[in-house]
């Protein structure tokens, strides 16, 4: 079993839809949770960063962490064609090694 | 966040040759990492580049195949040695943020194709 599981999709939605992207994990030591967005032929770009449980909102993006269920989500409201990309969840236990464990990535396409 | 420059951005190489990828950061950083992203896959950590000492490799990656240098706090290189078509991947360097030490920032990557 992988430490981090993420549905690879692809996920296709119409413009304006609400998108929900999810990851589950098995390591209860994870405390830092990140979402990266990766456009085709580009490096991953940090989108959201959350420490421990709770919600964090930034514009059209909301990140949720439920440590009791070992489940994290990224919601995108009013999705736009420019949101079409691969979304990677990543998490860390916060050790001195700085290691991140990544999910497989979900490919999202927002159709105009 | 730091500005990370990777060179080359892409290359096509012949089997059996080696390629050195450079990663330059615009500010001093404590930790630098090298990842591989195979087609359609997520990121796999190759090694942590340690300044002034040997890199720390992850399981499945060895120094003979992926020698890494880090001569100072702003620069690192990854060499892919004796390449085979299986080495065709995107290679990414990342650095840890100065303020939030559990966040990594990535370069644009090097797309390598081995014929």
mmCIF file of C-alpha atoms in Angstrom:
data_model
loop_
_atom_site.group_PDB
_atom_site.id
_atom_site.type_symbol
_atom_site.label_atom_id
_atom_site.label_comp_id
_atom_site.label_asym_id
_atom_site.label_seq_id
_atom_site.Cartn_x
_atom_site.Cartn_y
_atom_site.Cartn_z
ATOM 1 C CA UNK A 1 0.000 0.000 0.000
ATOM 2 C CA UNK A 2 1.348 3.435 -0.930
ATOM 3 C CA UNK A 3 1.756 5.992 1.823
ATOM 4 C CA UNK A 4 -0.278 8.513 -0.161
ATOM 5 C CA UNK A 5 -3.099 7.578 -2.524
ATOM 6 C CA UNK A 6 -4.550 9.954 -5.083
ATOM 7 C CA UNK A 7 -7.010 9.199 -7.843
ATOM 8 C CA UNK A 8 -5.117 9.915 -11.094
ATOM 9 C CA UNK A 9 -8.279 10.803 -13.015
ATOM 10 C CA UNK A 10 -8.432 12.275 -15.578
ATOM 11 C CA UNK A 11 -11.191 14.532 -14.309
ATOM 12 C CA UNK A 12 -13.130 16.613 -16.821
ATOM 13 C CA UNK A 13 -15.572 19.323 -15.744
ATOM 14 C CA UNK A 14 -17.380 22.239 -17.403
ATOM 15 C CA UNK A 15 -16.253 25.774 -16.729
ATOM 16 C CA UNK A 16 -17.756 27.151 -13.521
ATOM 17 C CA UNK A 17 -18.046 23.771 -11.807
ATOM 18 C CA UNK A 18 -16.848 23.057 -8.297
ATOM 19 C CA UNK A 19 -13.946 20.611 -8.345
ATOM 20 C CA UNK A 20 -13.015 18.319 -5.486
ATOM 21 C CA UNK A 21 -9.597 16.674 -5.437
ATOM 22 C CA UNK A 22 -8.689 14.213 -2.717
ATOM 23 C CA UNK A 23 -5.845 12.256 -1.168
ATOM 24 C CA UNK A 24 -5.746 9.646 1.547
ATOM 25 C CA UNK A 25 -2.687 8.691 3.522
ATOM 26 C CA UNK A 26 -1.606 6.040 5.985
ATOM 27 C CA UNK A 27 1.148 7.694 8.033
ATOM 28 C CA UNK A 28 -0.353 9.364 11.106
ATOM 29 C CA UNK A 29 2.904 11.294 11.618
ATOM 30 C CA UNK A 30 2.185 13.573 8.643
ATOM 31 C CA UNK A 31 1.581 17.133 9.848
ATOM 32 C CA UNK A 32 2.271 19.331 6.815
ATOM 33 C CA UNK A 33 0.038 19.096 3.779
ATOM 34 C CA UNK A 34 0.539 20.741 0.431
ATOM 35 C CA UNK A 35 -1.129 20.970 -2.931
ATOM 36 C CA UNK A 36 0.961 21.624 -6.009
ATOM 37 C CA UNK A 37 -0.278 22.505 -9.472
ATOM 38 C CA UNK A 38 1.738 21.368 -12.457
ATOM 39 C CA UNK A 39 1.041 22.650 -15.917
ATOM 40 C CA UNK A 40 2.217 20.637 -18.882
ATOM 41 C CA UNK A 41 5.981 20.959 -19.400
ATOM 42 C CA UNK A 42 6.412 22.956 -16.188
ATOM 43 C CA UNK A 43 7.646 22.233 -12.674
ATOM 44 C CA UNK A 44 5.204 21.867 -9.753
ATOM 45 C CA UNK A 45 3.992 25.176 -8.315
ATOM 46 C CA UNK A 46 2.929 25.414 -4.677
ATOM 47 C CA UNK A 47 -0.780 26.188 -4.477
ATOM 48 C CA UNK A 48 -1.819 25.611 -0.865
ATOM 49 C CA UNK A 49 -0.054 24.763 2.380
ATOM 50 C CA UNK A 50 -1.750 23.587 5.583
ATOM 51 C CA UNK A 51 -0.390 22.591 8.932
ATOM 52 C CA UNK A 52 -2.317 19.956 10.899
ATOM 53 C CA UNK A 53 -6.109 19.757 10.633
ATOM 54 C CA UNK A 54 -8.515 22.398 9.455
ATOM 55 C CA UNK A 55 -9.420 24.512 6.456
ATOM 56 C CA UNK A 56 -7.514 27.147 4.545
ATOM 57 C CA UNK A 57 -8.967 29.373 1.869
ATOM 58 C CA UNK A 58 -7.192 31.379 -0.826
ATOM 59 C CA UNK A 59 -9.418 32.935 -3.430
ATOM 60 C CA UNK A 60 -11.214 30.183 -5.327
ATOM 61 C CA UNK A 61 -9.177 27.459 -3.608
ATOM 62 C CA UNK A 62 -9.926 25.775 -0.277
ATOM 63 C CA UNK A 63 -7.749 23.114 1.303
ATOM 64 C CA UNK A 64 -9.150 20.824 3.977
ATOM 65 C CA UNK A 65 -7.300 18.413 6.222
ATOM 66 C CA UNK A 66 -9.011 15.754 8.325
ATOM 67 C CA UNK A 67 -6.285 14.016 10.273
ATOM 68 C CA UNK A 68 -8.723 11.716 12.068
ATOM 69 C CA UNK A 69 -9.715 10.233 8.708
ATOM 70 C CA UNK A 70 -6.262 10.698 7.125
ATOM 71 C CA UNK A 71 -7.908 12.530 4.273
ATOM 72 C CA UNK A 72 -7.145 15.831 2.566
ATOM 73 C CA UNK A 73 -9.075 17.719 -0.075
ATOM 74 C CA UNK A 74 -8.654 20.640 -2.424
ATOM 75 C CA UNK A 75 -11.781 22.427 -3.633
ATOM 76 C CA UNK A 76 -11.758 24.731 -6.626
ATOM 77 C CA UNK A 77 -14.777 27.010 -6.985
ATOM 78 C CA UNK A 78 -15.879 28.552 -10.268
ATOM 79 C CA UNK A 79 -13.324 26.482 -12.154
ATOM 80 C CA UNK A 80 -11.692 28.077 -15.185
ATOM 81 C CA UNK A 81 -10.011 26.593 -18.265
ATOM 82 C CA UNK A 82 -6.751 27.991 -16.873
ATOM 83 C CA UNK A 83 -7.146 25.570 -13.940
ATOM 84 C CA UNK A 84 -6.539 22.672 -16.338
ATOM 85 C CA UNK A 85 -3.405 21.029 -14.952
ATOM 86 C CA UNK A 86 -2.201 18.126 -12.843
ATOM 87 C CA UNK A 87 -2.732 18.582 -9.110
ATOM 88 C CA UNK A 88 -0.356 16.816 -6.751
ATOM 89 C CA UNK A 89 -0.889 16.407 -3.043
ATOM 90 C CA UNK A 90 2.224 16.186 -0.891
ATOM 91 C CA UNK A 91 2.801 15.724 2.795
ATOM 92 C CA UNK A 92 5.531 15.653 5.376
ATOM 93 C CA UNK A 93 6.052 14.515 8.925
ATOM 94 C CA UNK A 94 8.163 17.604 9.521
ATOM 95 C CA UNK A 95 11.416 15.793 10.223
ATOM 96 C CA UNK A 96 14.832 17.336 9.653
ATOM 97 C CA UNK A 97 15.151 15.413 6.393
ATOM 98 C CA UNK A 98 12.634 17.736 4.728
ATOM 99 C CA UNK A 99 11.217 14.798 2.780
ATOM 100 C CA UNK A 100 7.906 15.145 0.999
ATOM 101 C CA UNK A 101 5.750 12.215 -0.031
ATOM 102 C CA UNK A 102 3.719 12.890 -3.162
ATOM 103 C CA UNK A 103 0.472 11.470 -4.425
ATOM 104 C CA UNK A 104 0.237 10.269 -7.991
ATOM 105 C CA UNK A 105 -1.394 13.472 -9.187
ATOM 106 C CA UNK A 106 -4.875 14.113 -10.614
ATOM 107 C CA UNK A 107 -5.166 15.498 -14.116
ATOM 108 C CA UNK A 108 -7.948 18.076 -14.373
ATOM 109 C CA UNK A 109 -9.454 19.452 -17.547
ATOM 110 C CA UNK A 110 -11.895 22.355 -17.372
ATOM 111 C CA UNK A 111 -13.842 22.703 -20.587
ATOM 112 C CA UNK A 112 -15.057 26.142 -21.743
ATOM 113 C CA UNK B 1 9.970 31.943 -2.577
ATOM 114 C CA UNK B 2 13.364 31.383 -4.203
ATOM 115 C CA UNK B 3 13.885 31.590 -7.967
ATOM 116 C CA UNK B 4 15.235 28.276 -9.230
ATOM 117 C CA UNK B 5 16.873 27.921 -12.634
ATOM 118 C CA UNK B 6 17.539 24.549 -14.217
ATOM 119 C CA UNK B 7 19.699 23.871 -17.249
ATOM 120 C CA UNK B 8 19.235 22.406 -19.758
ATOM 121 C CA UNK B 9 15.461 22.604 -20.033
ATOM 122 C CA UNK B 10 15.470 19.601 -22.331
ATOM 123 C CA UNK B 11 17.893 17.304 -24.101
ATOM 124 C CA UNK B 12 17.943 14.283 -26.341
ATOM 125 C CA UNK B 13 20.836 11.949 -25.628
ATOM 126 C CA UNK B 14 22.282 8.741 -26.980
ATOM 127 C CA UNK B 15 22.345 5.522 -25.025
ATOM 128 C CA UNK B 16 25.531 5.100 -22.977
ATOM 129 C CA UNK B 17 26.308 8.795 -22.628
ATOM 130 C CA UNK B 18 25.995 11.026 -19.554
ATOM 131 C CA UNK B 19 24.182 14.309 -18.972
ATOM 132 C CA UNK B 20 24.791 16.838 -16.208
ATOM 133 C CA UNK B 21 21.854 18.969 -15.089
ATOM 134 C CA UNK B 22 22.468 22.213 -13.249
ATOM 135 C CA UNK B 23 20.290 23.834 -10.595
ATOM 136 C CA UNK B 24 20.944 27.435 -9.551
ATOM 137 C CA UNK B 25 19.049 29.248 -6.792
ATOM 138 C CA UNK B 26 18.980 33.019 -6.378
ATOM 139 C CA UNK B 27 19.475 32.827 -2.595
ATOM 140 C CA UNK B 28 21.214 30.573 -0.118
ATOM 141 C CA UNK B 29 19.148 27.564 0.885
ATOM 142 C CA UNK B 30 19.789 24.845 3.412
ATOM 143 C CA UNK B 31 18.344 21.857 1.577
ATOM 144 C CA UNK B 32 18.234 20.925 -2.091
ATOM 145 C CA UNK B 33 16.638 17.835 -3.567
ATOM 146 C CA UNK B 34 16.601 16.009 -6.885
ATOM 147 C CA UNK B 35 13.477 14.239 -8.147
ATOM 148 C CA UNK B 36 12.569 12.112 -11.125
ATOM 149 C CA UNK B 37 9.146 12.254 -12.725
ATOM 150 C CA UNK B 38 8.559 9.498 -15.236
ATOM 151 C CA UNK B 39 5.879 9.951 -17.896
ATOM 152 C CA UNK B 40 2.431 10.099 -16.323
ATOM 153 C CA UNK B 41 3.830 9.452 -12.873
ATOM 154 C CA UNK B 42 4.322 11.401 -9.682
ATOM 155 C CA UNK B 43 7.594 12.647 -8.259
ATOM 156 C CA UNK B 44 10.147 10.208 -6.879
ATOM 157 C CA UNK B 45 12.936 11.540 -4.688
ATOM 158 C CA UNK B 46 16.377 10.573 -5.973
ATOM 159 C CA UNK B 47 18.545 12.184 -3.316
ATOM 160 C CA UNK B 48 19.137 15.082 -0.977
ATOM 161 C CA UNK B 49 22.069 17.211 -2.107
ATOM 162 C CA UNK B 50 24.177 18.054 0.944
ATOM 163 C CA UNK B 51 26.480 21.067 0.854
ATOM 164 C CA UNK B 52 30.085 20.005 1.280
ATOM 165 C CA UNK B 53 29.399 16.304 1.714
ATOM 166 C CA UNK B 54 28.103 13.286 -0.167
ATOM 167 C CA UNK B 55 24.468 13.266 -1.206
ATOM 168 C CA UNK B 56 21.938 11.117 0.656
ATOM 169 C CA UNK B 57 20.332 8.691 -1.799
ATOM 170 C CA UNK B 58 16.912 7.094 -1.585
ATOM 171 C CA UNK B 59 16.364 3.388 -1.940
ATOM 172 C CA UNK B 60 16.813 2.315 -5.544
ATOM 173 C CA UNK B 61 19.165 5.144 -6.498
ATOM 174 C CA UNK B 62 22.959 4.902 -6.359
ATOM 175 C CA UNK B 63 25.796 7.367 -6.584
ATOM 176 C CA UNK B 64 27.443 5.655 -9.548
ATOM 177 C CA UNK B 65 24.340 6.177 -11.647
ATOM 178 C CA UNK B 66 23.298 9.601 -10.308
ATOM 179 C CA UNK B 67 26.356 11.456 -8.971
ATOM 180 C CA UNK B 68 25.406 14.739 -7.327
ATOM 181 C CA UNK B 69 27.507 17.728 -6.423
ATOM 182 C CA UNK B 70 26.661 20.680 -4.220
ATOM 183 C CA UNK B 71 29.703 22.950 -3.920
ATOM 184 C CA UNK B 72 27.851 25.811 -2.198
ATOM 185 C CA UNK B 73 24.467 26.898 -0.818
ATOM 186 C CA UNK B 74 23.060 28.084 -4.160
ATOM 187 C CA UNK B 75 24.139 25.472 -6.719
ATOM 188 C CA UNK B 76 23.870 21.744 -7.360
ATOM 189 C CA UNK B 77 24.327 19.347 -10.251
ATOM 190 C CA UNK B 78 22.856 15.945 -11.009
ATOM 191 C CA UNK B 79 24.526 13.690 -13.546
ATOM 192 C CA UNK B 80 22.625 10.873 -15.206
ATOM 193 C CA UNK B 81 25.340 8.385 -16.147
ATOM 194 C CA UNK B 82 25.517 5.655 -18.765
ATOM 195 C CA UNK B 83 22.001 6.464 -19.896
ATOM 196 C CA UNK B 84 19.452 4.005 -21.228
ATOM 197 C CA UNK B 85 15.960 4.673 -22.636
ATOM 198 C CA UNK B 86 14.561 3.865 -19.167
ATOM 199 C CA UNK B 87 16.185 7.077 -17.908
ATOM 200 C CA UNK B 88 13.889 9.167 -20.106
ATOM 201 C CA UNK B 89 12.114 11.339 -17.558
ATOM 202 C CA UNK B 90 11.723 14.814 -16.211
ATOM 203 C CA UNK B 91 14.379 15.628 -13.626
ATOM 204 C CA UNK B 92 13.496 18.319 -11.093
ATOM 205 C CA UNK B 93 15.430 20.102 -8.418
ATOM 206 C CA UNK B 94 13.745 21.624 -5.415
ATOM 207 C CA UNK B 95 14.746 23.727 -2.431
ATOM 208 C CA UNK B 96 13.317 24.082 1.027
ATOM 209 C CA UNK B 97 11.791 27.437 1.941
ATOM 210 C CA UNK B 98 13.734 29.659 4.309
ATOM 211 C CA UNK B 99 10.771 30.565 6.499
ATOM 212 C CA UNK B 100 8.584 27.470 6.181
ATOM 213 C CA UNK B 101 11.101 24.648 6.212
ATOM 214 C CA UNK B 102 8.579 21.977 5.269
ATOM 215 C CA UNK B 103 7.661 23.551 1.953
ATOM 216 C CA UNK B 104 9.621 22.803 -1.209
ATOM 217 C CA UNK B 105 9.837 24.976 -4.291
ATOM 218 C CA UNK B 106 10.635 23.466 -7.654
ATOM 219 C CA UNK B 107 12.539 24.378 -10.754
ATOM 220 C CA UNK B 108 10.942 24.008 -14.183
ATOM 221 C CA UNK B 109 12.605 20.651 -14.744
ATOM 222 C CA UNK B 110 14.804 19.041 -17.379
ATOM 223 C CA UNK B 111 13.053 16.840 -19.931
ATOM 224 C CA UNK B 112 15.425 14.071 -20.910
ATOM 225 C CA UNK B 113 14.880 11.676 -23.801
ATOM 226 C CA UNK B 114 17.339 8.836 -24.309
ATOM 227 C CA UNK B 115 17.455 7.148 -27.709
#
